[in-house]
PDB file of C-alpha atoms in Angstrom:
ATOM      1  CA  MET O   1      76.937 123.756 142.096  1.00 40.00           C
ATOM      2  CA  SER O   2      74.935 120.661 142.199  1.00 51.00           C
ATOM      3  CA  GLY O   3      78.152 118.461 141.648  1.00 54.00           C
ATOM      4  CA  ASP O   4      79.693 119.835 144.835  1.00 67.00           C
ATOM      5  CA  THR O   5      76.263 119.320 146.764  1.00 76.00           C
ATOM      6  CA  ASN O   6      76.172 115.650 145.634  1.00 81.00           C
ATOM      7  CA  GLN O   7      79.665 114.936 146.558  1.00 86.00           C
ATOM      8  CA  THR O   8      79.089 116.493 149.982  1.00 88.00           C
ATOM      9  CA  TYR O   9      76.089 114.138 150.506  1.00 89.00           C
ATOM     10  CA  LEU O  10      78.152 111.234 149.380  1.00 90.00           C
ATOM     11  CA  SER O  11      81.023 111.976 151.706  1.00 91.00           C
ATOM     12  CA  GLY O  12      78.780 112.460 154.569  1.00 92.00           C
ATOM     13  CA  TYR O  13      76.940 108.946 153.904  1.00 91.00           C
ATOM     14  CA  LEU O  14      80.300 107.162 153.731  1.00 93.00           C
ATOM     15  CA  ASP O  15      81.377 108.699 156.851  1.00 92.00           C
ATOM     16  CA  SER O  16      78.316 107.547 158.623  1.00 92.00           C
ATOM     17  CA  LEU O  17      78.975 104.071 157.495  1.00 91.00           C
ATOM     18  CA  ALA O  18      82.426 104.190 158.910  1.00 89.00           C
ATOM     19  CA  GLY O  19      81.461 106.067 162.126  1.00 87.00           C
ATOM     20  CA  GLN O  20      77.967 104.906 162.940  1.00 87.00           C
ATOM     21  CA  ARG O  21      77.687 101.537 161.483  1.00 86.00           C
ATOM     22  CA  GLN O  22      81.504 100.794 161.689  1.00 88.00           C
ATOM     23  CA  LEU O  23      81.682  98.860 158.436  1.00 88.00           C
ATOM     24  CA  SER O  24      85.104  97.850 157.253  1.00 90.00           C
ATOM     25  CA  ALA O  25      87.213  99.725 154.967  1.00 89.00           C
ATOM     26  CA  HIS O  26      86.674  97.057 152.232  1.00 91.00           C
ATOM     27  CA  THR O  27      82.938  97.409 152.515  1.00 91.00           C
ATOM     28  CA  ILE O  28      82.964 101.188 152.425  1.00 92.00           C
ATOM     29  CA  SER O  29      85.065 101.074 149.431  1.00 93.00           C
ATOM     30  CA  ASN O  30      82.366  98.877 147.695  1.00 92.00           C
ATOM     31  CA  TYR O  31      79.713 101.340 148.817  1.00 93.00           C
ATOM     32  CA  ALA O  32      81.819 104.224 147.478  1.00 94.00           C
ATOM     33  CA  ARG O  33      82.159 102.486 144.002  1.00 93.00           C
ATOM     34  CA  ASP O  34      78.399 101.805 143.800  1.00 93.00           C
ATOM     35  CA  LEU O  35      77.546 105.386 144.722  1.00 93.00           C
ATOM     36  CA  LYS O  36      79.943 106.779 142.393  1.00 92.00           C
ATOM     37  CA  GLU O  37      78.221 104.969 139.615  1.00 92.00           C
ATOM     38  CA  LEU O  38      74.917 106.598 140.843  1.00 92.00           C
ATOM     39  CA  ALA O  39      76.744 109.968 140.785  1.00 90.00           C
ATOM     40  CA  SER O  40      77.845 109.573 137.422  1.00 90.00           C
ATOM     41  CA  LEU O  41      74.469 108.457 136.111  1.00 90.00           C
ATOM     42  CA  THR O  42      72.747 111.340 137.955  1.00 88.00           C
ATOM     43  CA  GLN O  43      75.373 113.780 136.390  1.00 85.00           C
ATOM     44  CA  ALA O  44      74.542 112.587 132.951  1.00 86.00           C
ATOM     45  CA  LEU O  45      70.945 113.834 133.267  1.00 84.00           C
ATOM     46  CA  GLY O  46      72.374 117.479 133.570  1.00 80.00           C
ATOM     47  CA  GLU O  47      75.254 119.173 135.380  1.00 67.00           C
ATOM     48  CA  HIS O  48      72.557 120.897 137.743  1.00 73.00           C
ATOM     49  CA  TRP O  49      70.807 117.662 138.808  1.00 78.00           C
ATOM     50  CA  LYS O  50      70.878 116.808 142.508  1.00 83.00           C
ATOM     51  CA  PHE O  51      70.103 113.547 144.105  1.00 86.00           C
ATOM     52  CA  ALA O  52      67.028 114.991 145.910  1.00 83.00           C
ATOM     53  CA  ALA O  53      65.543 115.302 142.324  1.00 85.00           C
ATOM     54  CA  VAL O  54      66.142 111.842 141.329  1.00 89.00           C
ATOM     55  CA  THR O  55      62.757 109.987 140.935  1.00 90.00           C
ATOM     56  CA  HIS O  56      61.642 106.255 140.791  1.00 91.00           C
ATOM     57  CA  PHE O  57      61.634 106.642 136.919  1.00 92.00           C
ATOM     58  CA  HIS O  58      65.457 107.572 136.890  1.00 92.00           C
ATOM     59  CA  ILE O  59      66.322 104.792 139.029  1.00 93.00           C
ATOM     60  CA  ARG O  60      64.588 102.408 136.800  1.00 92.00           C
ATOM     61  CA  LYS O  61      66.309 103.948 133.845  1.00 91.00           C
ATOM     62  CA  PHE O  62      69.711 103.620 135.658  1.00 91.00           C
ATOM     63  CA  ALA O  63      69.180  99.978 136.110  1.00 90.00           C
ATOM     64  CA  ALA O  64      68.274  99.399 132.655  1.00 89.00           C
ATOM     65  CA  GLN O  65      71.392 101.240 131.491  1.00 89.00           C
ATOM     66  CA  LEU O  66      73.618  99.111 133.656  1.00 89.00           C
ATOM     67  CA  HIS O  67      71.862  96.116 132.339  1.00 85.00           C
ATOM     68  CA  SER O  68      72.592  97.041 128.762  1.00 84.00           C
ATOM     69  CA  ARG O  69      76.033  97.537 129.471  1.00 87.00           C
ATOM     70  CA  GLY O  70      76.337  93.816 130.304  1.00 82.00           C
ATOM     71  CA  LEU O  71      76.336  94.138 133.908  1.00 86.00           C
ATOM     72  CA  ASN O  72      74.954  90.880 135.653  1.00 87.00           C
ATOM     73  CA  PRO O  73      71.749  91.092 137.745  1.00 87.00           C
ATOM     74  CA  SER O  74      73.373  90.387 140.939  1.00 88.00           C
ATOM     75  CA  SER O  75      75.795  93.270 140.527  1.00 90.00           C
ATOM     76  CA  ILE O  76      72.776  95.429 139.682  1.00 91.00           C
ATOM     77  CA  ALA O  77      70.961  94.141 142.619  1.00 91.00           C
ATOM     78  CA  ARG O  78      73.981  95.113 144.862  1.00 92.00           C
ATOM     79  CA  LYS O  79      74.007  98.790 143.473  1.00 93.00           C
ATOM     80  CA  LEU O  80      70.388  99.179 143.991  1.00 94.00           C
ATOM     81  CA  SER O  81      70.776  97.952 147.613  1.00 93.00           C
ATOM     82  CA  ALA O  82      73.504 100.431 148.016  1.00 93.00           C
ATOM     83  CA  TRP O  83      71.724 103.285 146.457  1.00 94.00           C
ATOM     84  CA  ARG O  84      68.448 102.480 148.582  1.00 93.00           C
ATOM     85  CA  GLY O  85      70.488 102.716 151.800  1.00 93.00           C
ATOM     86  CA  PHE O  86      71.851 105.940 150.738  1.00 93.00           C
ATOM     87  CA  PHE O  87      68.523 107.647 149.864  1.00 92.00           C
ATOM     88  CA  GLU O  88      67.304 106.301 153.240  1.00 92.00           C
ATOM     89  CA  TRP O  89      70.029 108.424 154.890  1.00 93.00           C
ATOM     90  CA  LEU O  90      69.543 111.316 152.515  1.00 90.00           C
ATOM     91  CA  ALA O  91      65.768 111.538 153.509  1.00 89.00           C
ATOM     92  CA  GLU O  92      66.924 112.197 157.278  1.00 88.00           C
ATOM     93  CA  GLN O  93      69.340 115.058 155.878  1.00 86.00           C
ATOM     94  CA  THR O  94      67.163 116.915 153.488  1.00 84.00           C
ATOM     95  CA  THR O  95      63.572 116.940 152.051  1.00 79.00           C
ATOM     96  CA  LEU O  96      62.888 113.815 150.133  1.00 81.00           C
ATOM     97  CA  ALA O  97      59.363 113.038 149.260  1.00 80.00           C
ATOM     98  CA  SER O  98      60.070 109.109 148.880  1.00 87.00           C
ATOM     99  CA  ASN O  99      63.018 106.684 148.447  1.00 93.00           C
ATOM    100  CA  PRO O 100      63.243 106.583 144.519  1.00 92.00           C
ATOM    101  CA  VAL O 101      64.802 103.117 144.829  1.00 94.00           C
ATOM    102  CA  GLU O 102      61.808 101.386 146.570  1.00 91.00           C
ATOM    103  CA  GLY O 103      60.107  98.866 144.534  1.00 88.00           C
ATOM    104  CA  VAL O 104      62.927  98.998 141.668  1.00 89.00           C
ATOM    105  CA  LYS O 105      64.343  95.481 141.246  1.00 85.00           C
ATOM    106  CA  ALA O 106      67.347  94.118 139.274  1.00 81.00           C
ATOM    107  CA  PRO O 107      66.585  92.272 136.058  1.00 78.00           C
ATOM    108  CA  LYS O 108      65.912  88.561 136.526  1.00 76.00           C
ATOM    109  CA  ARG O 109      68.899  86.311 135.971  1.00 71.00           C
ATOM    110  CA  ALA O 110      68.855  84.752 132.497  1.00 65.00           C
ATOM    111  CA  LYS O 111      67.870  81.132 132.786  1.00 67.00           C
ATOM    112  CA  PRO O 112      70.619  78.941 131.198  1.00 68.00           C
ATOM    113  CA  LEU O 113      69.309  77.039 128.265  1.00 63.00           C
ATOM    114  CA  PRO O 114      68.577  73.514 128.937  1.00 66.00           C
ATOM    115  CA  LYS O 115      71.332  71.054 127.696  1.00 80.00           C
ATOM    116  CA  ALA O 116      70.260  68.652 124.895  1.00 86.00           C
ATOM    117  CA  MET O 117      71.958  65.871 123.219  1.00 91.00           C
ATOM    118  CA  ALA O 118      72.423  65.487 119.687  1.00 89.00           C
ATOM    119  CA  ALA O 119      69.810  63.259 118.138  1.00 90.00           C
ATOM    120  CA  ASP O 120      72.361  60.448 117.327  1.00 92.00           C
ATOM    121  CA  ASP O 121      73.860  60.706 120.802  1.00 92.00           C
ATOM    122  CA  ALA O 122      70.312  60.402 122.557  1.00 93.00           C
ATOM    123  CA  ILE O 123      69.589  57.402 120.346  1.00 94.00           C
ATOM    124  CA  HIS O 124      72.778  55.763 121.344  1.00 95.00           C
ATOM    125  CA  LEU O 125      72.279  56.440 125.004  1.00 95.00           C
ATOM    126  CA  VAL O 126      68.663  54.875 125.007  1.00 95.00           C
ATOM    127  CA  ALA O 127      69.260  52.002 122.562  1.00 94.00           C
ATOM    128  CA  SER O 128      72.628  50.792 123.563  1.00 95.00           C
ATOM    129  CA  PRO O 129      72.924  47.937 126.120  1.00 92.00           C
ATOM    130  CA  ASN O 130      75.278  48.540 129.265  1.00 91.00           C
ATOM    131  CA  PRO O 131      78.491  46.837 128.269  1.00 90.00           C
ATOM    132  CA  LEU O 132      79.153  46.128 132.016  1.00 86.00           C
ATOM    133  CA  ALA O 133      75.946  44.306 132.530  1.00 87.00           C
ATOM    134  CA  ASP O 134      73.923  41.319 131.178  1.00 90.00           C
ATOM    135  CA  ALA O 135      71.593  42.594 128.365  1.00 86.00           C
ATOM    136  CA  GLY O 136      69.042  39.983 129.111  1.00 89.00           C
ATOM    137  CA  SER O 137      68.780  40.569 132.933  1.00 93.00           C
ATOM    138  CA  SER O 138      65.605  41.851 134.552  1.00 95.00           C
ATOM    139  CA  MET O 139      67.091  45.212 135.447  1.00 95.00           C
ATOM    140  CA  ALA O 140      68.729  45.717 132.109  1.00 95.00           C
ATOM    141  CA  LEU O 141      65.602  45.122 130.382  1.00 96.00           C
ATOM    142  CA  CYS O 142      63.769  47.623 132.913  1.00 97.00           C
ATOM    143  CA  ASN O 143      66.351  50.218 132.306  1.00 97.00           C
ATOM    144  CA  GLN O 144      66.202  50.129 128.386  1.00 96.00           C
ATOM    145  CA  ALA O 145      62.221  50.388 128.557  1.00 97.00           C
ATOM    146  CA  MET O 146      62.500  53.295 131.003  1.00 98.00           C
ATOM    147  CA  PHE O 147      65.173  55.229 129.008  1.00 97.00           C
ATOM    148  CA  GLU O 148      63.417  54.518 125.803  1.00 96.00           C
ATOM    149  CA  LEU O 149      60.289  55.918 127.139  1.00 96.00           C
ATOM    150  CA  LEU O 150      61.827  58.980 128.906  1.00 96.00           C
ATOM    151  CA  TYR O 151      63.245  60.076 125.242  1.00 95.00           C
ATOM    152  CA  SER O 152      60.222  58.766 123.219  1.00 94.00           C
ATOM    153  CA  SER O 153      57.575  60.746 125.118  1.00 94.00           C
ATOM    154  CA  GLY O 154      59.529  63.556 126.738  1.00 93.00           C
ATOM    155  CA  LEU O 155      58.164  62.463 130.222  1.00 96.00           C
ATOM    156  CA  ARG O 156      59.284  63.988 133.527  1.00 95.00           C
ATOM    157  CA  VAL O 157      61.014  61.486 135.776  1.00 96.00           C
ATOM    158  CA  SER O 158      58.231  61.615 138.335  1.00 95.00           C
ATOM    159  CA  GLU O 159      55.681  60.778 135.533  1.00 97.00           C
ATOM    160  CA  LEU O 160      57.786  57.862 134.497  1.00 97.00           C
ATOM    161  CA  ALA O 161      58.006  56.637 138.116  1.00 96.00           C
ATOM    162  CA  GLY O 162      54.217  56.846 138.502  1.00 96.00           C
ATOM    163  CA  LEU O 163      53.300  54.923 135.471  1.00 97.00           C
ATOM    164  CA  ASP O 164      51.114  51.834 135.979  1.00 96.00           C
ATOM    165  CA  LEU O 165      50.848  49.108 133.481  1.00 95.00           C
ATOM    166  CA  ARG O 166      47.020  49.919 132.782  1.00 94.00           C
ATOM    167  CA  TYR O 167      44.529  52.359 134.317  1.00 94.00           C
ATOM    168  CA  SER O 168      43.494  51.108 137.580  1.00 90.00           C
ATOM    169  CA  ARG O 169      40.793  52.558 139.936  1.00 90.00           C
ATOM    170  CA  GLN O 170      39.771  51.270 143.511  1.00 86.00           C
ATOM    171  CA  ALA O 171      38.546  52.503 146.694  1.00 84.00           C
ATOM    172  CA  ASP O 172      41.784  53.845 147.710  1.00 85.00           C
ATOM    173  CA  TYR O 173      43.842  54.208 144.701  1.00 88.00           C
ATOM    174  CA  GLU O 174      43.538  55.644 141.216  1.00 92.00           C
ATOM    175  CA  SER O 175      46.348  55.682 138.614  1.00 94.00           C
ATOM    176  CA  ALA O 176      48.198  58.900 138.095  1.00 93.00           C
ATOM    177  CA  GLY O 177      49.400  57.587 134.808  1.00 96.00           C
ATOM    178  CA  TRP O 178      49.467  54.502 132.660  1.00 97.00           C
ATOM    179  CA  ILE O 179      50.614  52.971 129.352  1.00 97.00           C
ATOM    180  CA  ASP O 180      48.328  51.588 126.596  1.00 95.00           C
ATOM    181  CA  LEU O 181      50.501  49.514 124.502  1.00 95.00           C
ATOM    182  CA  ASP O 182      47.730  48.935 121.882  1.00 94.00           C
ATOM    183  CA  ALA O 183      47.159  52.719 121.454  1.00 92.00           C
ATOM    184  CA  ALA O 184      50.815  53.343 121.663  1.00 93.00           C
ATOM    185  CA  GLU O 185      50.565  56.225 124.086  1.00 94.00           C
ATOM    186  CA  VAL O 186      51.041  57.008 127.677  1.00 95.00           C
ATOM    187  CA  THR O 187      48.776  58.974 129.874  1.00 95.00           C
ATOM    188  CA  VAL O 188      50.391  61.133 132.856  1.00 96.00           C
ATOM    189  CA  THR O 189      49.507  63.592 135.435  1.00 94.00           C
ATOM    190  CA  GLY O 190      51.780  66.471 135.178  1.00 91.00           C
ATOM    191  CA  LYS O 191      52.077  69.789 137.316  1.00 88.00           C
ATOM    192  CA  GLY O 192      49.172  71.240 138.654  1.00 85.00           C
ATOM    193  CA  GLY O 193      47.295  67.957 138.292  1.00 89.00           C
ATOM    194  CA  LYS O 194      47.011  68.288 134.469  1.00 91.00           C
ATOM    195  CA  LYS O 195      46.534  65.057 132.601  1.00 93.00           C
ATOM    196  CA  ARG O 196      48.024  64.621 129.069  1.00 94.00           C
ATOM    197  CA  SER O 197      48.383  61.750 126.648  1.00 92.00           C
ATOM    198  CA  VAL O 198      51.646  61.458 124.697  1.00 93.00           C
ATOM    199  CA  PRO O 199      52.478  59.123 121.816  1.00 94.00           C
ATOM    200  CA  VAL O 200      55.012  56.442 122.401  1.00 94.00           C
ATOM    201  CA  GLY O 201      57.517  55.362 119.456  1.00 93.00           C
ATOM    202  CA  LYS O 202      57.845  51.744 118.211  1.00 94.00           C
ATOM    203  CA  PRO O 203      61.336  51.417 119.923  1.00 94.00           C
ATOM    204  CA  ALA O 204      59.910  52.338 123.313  1.00 95.00           C
ATOM    205  CA  ILE O 205      56.828  50.086 122.908  1.00 96.00           C
ATOM    206  CA  GLN O 206      59.178  47.147 121.979  1.00 96.00           C
ATOM    207  CA  ALA O 207      61.415  47.722 124.875  1.00 96.00           C
ATOM    208  CA  VAL O 208      58.410  47.796 127.205  1.00 97.00           C
ATOM    209  CA  ALA O 209      56.911  44.522 125.786  1.00 97.00           C
ATOM    210  CA  ALA O 210      60.450  42.968 126.297  1.00 97.00           C
ATOM    211  CA  TRP O 211      60.446  44.171 129.947  1.00 97.00           C
ATOM    212  CA  LEU O 212      56.831  42.939 130.902  1.00 97.00           C
ATOM    213  CA  PRO O 213      57.569  39.138 131.304  1.00 96.00           C
ATOM    214  CA  GLN O 214      60.470  40.241 133.828  1.00 95.00           C
ATOM    215  CA  ARG O 215      57.980  42.449 135.592  1.00 95.00           C
ATOM    216  CA  GLU O 216      55.636  39.548 136.132  1.00 93.00           C
ATOM    217  CA  ALA O 217      58.292  37.451 137.441  1.00 92.00           C
ATOM    218  CA  LEU O 218      59.243  40.160 140.066  1.00 92.00           C
ATOM    219  CA  LEU O 219      55.701  40.911 141.308  1.00 89.00           C
ATOM    220  CA  LYS O 220      55.277  39.777 144.821  1.00 81.00           C
ATOM    221  CA  SER O 221      51.988  38.746 146.663  1.00 70.00           C
ATOM    222  CA  ASP O 222      52.881  40.706 149.752  1.00 68.00           C
ATOM    223  CA  GLN O 223      53.441  43.940 148.078  1.00 72.00           C
ATOM    224  CA  ALA O 224      50.019  44.556 146.699  1.00 72.00           C
ATOM    225  CA  GLN O 225      50.595  48.381 146.922  1.00 76.00           C
ATOM    226  CA  HIS O 226      53.216  47.967 143.912  1.00 86.00           C
ATOM    227  CA  ALA O 227      51.148  45.410 141.929  1.00 89.00           C
ATOM    228  CA  ALA O 228      49.954  48.202 139.332  1.00 92.00           C
ATOM    229  CA  ALA O 229      53.377  49.717 138.881  1.00 95.00           C
ATOM    230  CA  LEU O 230      54.814  49.537 135.435  1.00 97.00           C
ATOM    231  CA  PHE O 231      58.413  49.571 136.485  1.00 97.00           C
ATOM    232  CA  LEU O 232      59.866  47.811 139.436  1.00 96.00           C
ATOM    233  CA  THR O 233      63.048  47.438 141.389  1.00 94.00           C
ATOM    234  CA  GLU O 234      64.584  43.973 142.148  1.00 93.00           C
ATOM    235  CA  ARG O 235      62.523  43.784 145.368  1.00 91.00           C
ATOM    236  CA  GLY O 236      59.264  44.118 143.526  1.00 91.00           C
ATOM    237  CA  SER O 237      58.591  47.663 144.684  1.00 93.00           C
ATOM    238  CA  ARG O 238      57.708  50.724 142.241  1.00 95.00           C
ATOM    239  CA  VAL O 239      61.002  52.569 141.071  1.00 96.00           C
ATOM    240  CA  SER O 240      61.415  55.939 142.541  1.00 96.00           C
ATOM    241  CA  PRO O 241      62.561  59.003 140.672  1.00 96.00           C
ATOM    242  CA  ARG O 242      65.897  58.846 142.525  1.00 97.00           C
ATOM    243  CA  VAL O 243      66.430  55.287 141.385  1.00 96.00           C
ATOM    244  CA  ILE O 244      65.806  56.225 137.745  1.00 97.00           C
ATOM    245  CA  GLN O 245      68.149  59.124 138.030  1.00 96.00           C
ATOM    246  CA  LEU O 246      71.063  57.017 139.305  1.00 96.00           C
ATOM    247  CA  ARG O 247      70.451  54.203 136.865  1.00 96.00           C
ATOM    248  CA  LEU O 248      70.666  56.617 133.932  1.00 96.00           C
ATOM    249  CA  LYS O 249      73.766  58.226 135.240  1.00 94.00           C
ATOM    250  CA  HIS O 250      75.274  54.899 135.689  1.00 95.00           C
ATOM    251  CA  HIS O 251      74.217  53.718 132.249  1.00 96.00           C
ATOM    252  CA  ALA O 252      75.624  56.834 130.569  1.00 95.00           C
ATOM    253  CA  GLN O 253      78.950  56.418 132.264  1.00 94.00           C
ATOM    254  CA  SER O 254      79.076  52.822 131.143  1.00 94.00           C
ATOM    255  CA  LEU O 255      79.013  54.001 127.533  1.00 94.00           C
ATOM    256  CA  GLY O 256      81.735  56.448 128.014  1.00 93.00           C
ATOM    257  CA  ILE O 257      79.482  59.572 128.077  1.00 89.00           C
ATOM    258  CA  ALA O 258      81.418  62.077 130.215  1.00 75.00           C
ATOM    259  CA  SER O 259      78.662  64.728 130.819  1.00 79.00           C
ATOM    260  CA  ASN O 260      76.311  64.418 133.724  1.00 84.00           C
ATOM    261  CA  VAL O 261      73.219  62.805 132.013  1.00 92.00           C
ATOM    262  CA  HIS O 262      69.927  63.008 134.000  1.00 93.00           C
ATOM    263  CA  PRO O 263      66.484  62.335 132.857  1.00 95.00           C
ATOM    264  CA  HIS O 264      65.582  65.814 132.185  1.00 92.00           C
ATOM    265  CA  VAL O 265      68.351  65.777 129.616  1.00 93.00           C
ATOM    266  CA  LEU O 266      66.364  63.283 127.771  1.00 94.00           C
ATOM    267  CA  ARG O 267      63.246  65.419 128.073  1.00 94.00           C
ATOM    268  CA  HIS O 268      65.135  68.476 126.970  1.00 92.00           C
ATOM    269  CA  SER O 269      66.410  66.466 124.045  1.00 92.00           C
ATOM    270  CA  PHE O 270      62.870  65.142 123.080  1.00 92.00           C
ATOM    271  CA  ALA O 271      61.558  68.897 123.008  1.00 91.00           C
ATOM    272  CA  SER O 272      64.608  70.233 121.004  1.00 90.00           C
ATOM    273  CA  HIS O 273      64.336  67.308 118.312  1.00 91.00           C
ATOM    274  CA  MET O 274      60.690  67.465 118.102  1.00 90.00           C
ATOM    275  CA  LEU O 275      60.834  71.295 117.443  1.00 86.00           C
ATOM    276  CA  GLN O 276      63.658  70.869 115.001  1.00 85.00           C
ATOM    277  CA  GLY O 277      61.609  68.300 113.094  1.00 86.00           C
ATOM    278  CA  SER O 278      58.213  69.946 113.320  1.00 86.00           C
ATOM    279  CA  GLY O 279      58.600  73.709 113.866  1.00 83.00           C
ATOM    280  CA  ASP O 280      55.260  73.641 115.844  1.00 86.00           C
ATOM    281  CA  LEU O 281      55.779  75.251 119.227  1.00 87.00           C
ATOM    282  CA  ARG O 282      52.178  74.685 120.175  1.00 89.00           C
ATOM    283  CA  ALA O 283      52.250  70.878 119.638  1.00 90.00           C
ATOM    284  CA  VAL O 284      55.661  70.719 121.599  1.00 88.00           C
ATOM    285  CA  GLN O 285      54.087  72.626 124.537  1.00 90.00           C
ATOM    286  CA  GLU O 286      51.154  70.190 124.671  1.00 91.00           C
ATOM    287  CA  LEU O 287      53.588  67.131 124.566  1.00 90.00           C
ATOM    288  CA  LEU O 288      55.556  68.633 127.361  1.00 91.00           C
ATOM    289  CA  GLY O 289      52.608  69.546 129.374  1.00 91.00           C
ATOM    290  CA  HIS O 290      53.762  73.248 129.869  1.00 89.00           C
ATOM    291  CA  ALA O 291      50.796  75.307 131.055  1.00 86.00           C
ATOM    292  CA  SER O 292      52.417  78.308 129.272  1.00 85.00           C
ATOM    293  CA  ILE O 293      53.928  78.694 125.857  1.00 83.00           C
ATOM    294  CA  ALA O 294      56.549  80.779 127.356  1.00 82.00           C
ATOM    295  CA  ALA O 295      58.126  77.611 129.241  1.00 82.00           C
ATOM    296  CA  THR O 296      58.444  75.999 125.758  1.00 83.00           C
ATOM    297  CA  GLN O 297      59.858  79.014 123.791  1.00 80.00           C
ATOM    298  CA  VAL O 298      63.448  78.392 125.568  1.00 78.00           C
ATOM    299  CA  TYR O 299      63.629  75.540 123.041  1.00 79.00           C
ATOM    300  CA  THR O 300      63.404  77.909 119.944  1.00 76.00           C
ATOM    301  CA  SER O 301      66.518  79.564 121.480  1.00 70.00           C
ATOM    302  CA  LEU O 302      68.214  76.212 122.001  1.00 70.00           C
ATOM    303  CA  ASP O 303      67.456  75.494 118.223  1.00 69.00           C
ATOM    304  CA  PHE O 304      68.710  78.736 117.226  1.00 64.00           C
ATOM    305  CA  GLN O 305      72.133  77.897 118.799  1.00 67.00           C
ATOM    306  CA  ARG O 306      72.472  74.904 116.730  1.00 67.00           C
ATOM    307  CA  LEU O 307      71.404  76.938 113.513  1.00 64.00           C
ATOM    308  CA  ALA O 308      73.797  79.584 114.477  1.00 66.00           C
ATOM    309  CA  GLN O 309      76.767  76.915 114.858  1.00 70.00           C
ATOM    310  CA  VAL O 310      75.954  75.539 111.471  1.00 66.00           C
ATOM    311  CA  TYR O 311      75.892  79.183 109.950  1.00 66.00           C
ATOM    312  CA  ASP O 312      79.187  80.213 111.675  1.00 71.00           C
ATOM    313  CA  ALA O 313      80.805  76.873 110.314  1.00 74.00           C
ATOM    314  CA  ALA O 314      79.463  77.103 106.753  1.00 72.00           C
ATOM    315  CA  HIS O 315      78.892  80.802 105.706  1.00 59.00           C
ATOM    316  CA  PRO O 316      82.019  82.444 104.184  1.00 59.00           C
ATOM    317  CA  ARG O 317      80.912  85.775 105.562  1.00 58.00           C
ATOM    318  CA  ALA O 318      80.342  84.422 108.987  1.00 57.00           C
ATOM    319  CA  LYS O 319      84.016  84.649 110.248  1.00 53.00           C
ATOM    320  CA  LYS O 320      84.229  86.756 113.450  1.00 48.00           C
ATOM    321  CA  ILE O 321      86.260  89.963 113.272  1.00 42.00           C
ATOM    322  CA  SER O 322      88.455  88.764 115.979  1.00 41.00           C
ATOM    323  CA  ASP O 323      89.482  85.800 113.724  1.00 46.00           C
ATOM    324  CA  LYS O 324      90.839  88.129 110.902  1.00 42.00           C
TER     325      LYS O 324
END
């Protein structure tokens, strides 16, 4: 019987792991469990199926079946590794054209949906002054301008840090990004060196305008390399992405926001709120500077989560079976 033959091979392989490779009993137990899964899937093909007849196609099918059962990608990858080692050993014991597991990869890990704030929460975050600081201080005005601009235009933190007050081109320098207050837009250089222009909302324009007199006061003649920068530190140097991250986190904490707020949260919020309001995925793609529409489509899932929550809360037939 093929079942007896398969079991003989499995036992032989596990004995080799203990005797030749001297693996621990715990490790061998894990191998045995993963190989038992292989035997079960193989037997489901028909009672006369042998391991030697399993093909690359079958292994791919087995991996898909495990995935459909809800097994996570890391567990599937572990099983495939165990199966690959078994078939390598089996090739030494019998005639095997090739290792059917070679080239078969576990499904990719599902990327977690980006975290976005509710619109009211995002506005509260960027518009509210820090209650622990002087709202009229230079750094408070700088922070509000930066935070408003992050949310207004969906910028990456590196793009925000790289903004100049205006476009500048010299022998050894050319602006990577700049703001045009009259046109109410920013131009930035995103990933892959791709430039894009994004509108800037009125609150952000007003916040930047309020910051500019303070910026002029911070400019220092001995730091010419920072003279073009839109946002400066107390020392008159261009702000770094890390400084922006820390300031935003501190600002959120001062407002009593418990979650870890970072610049990308505002970018995600911008994307989600734009999509909810317009439904135009292509436009959101352009605003974010995504090279592929696939990178932007994650926000459709994010929006569906919100819709699903509304449905579950409001629809009389949405009550889950487990709640009955």
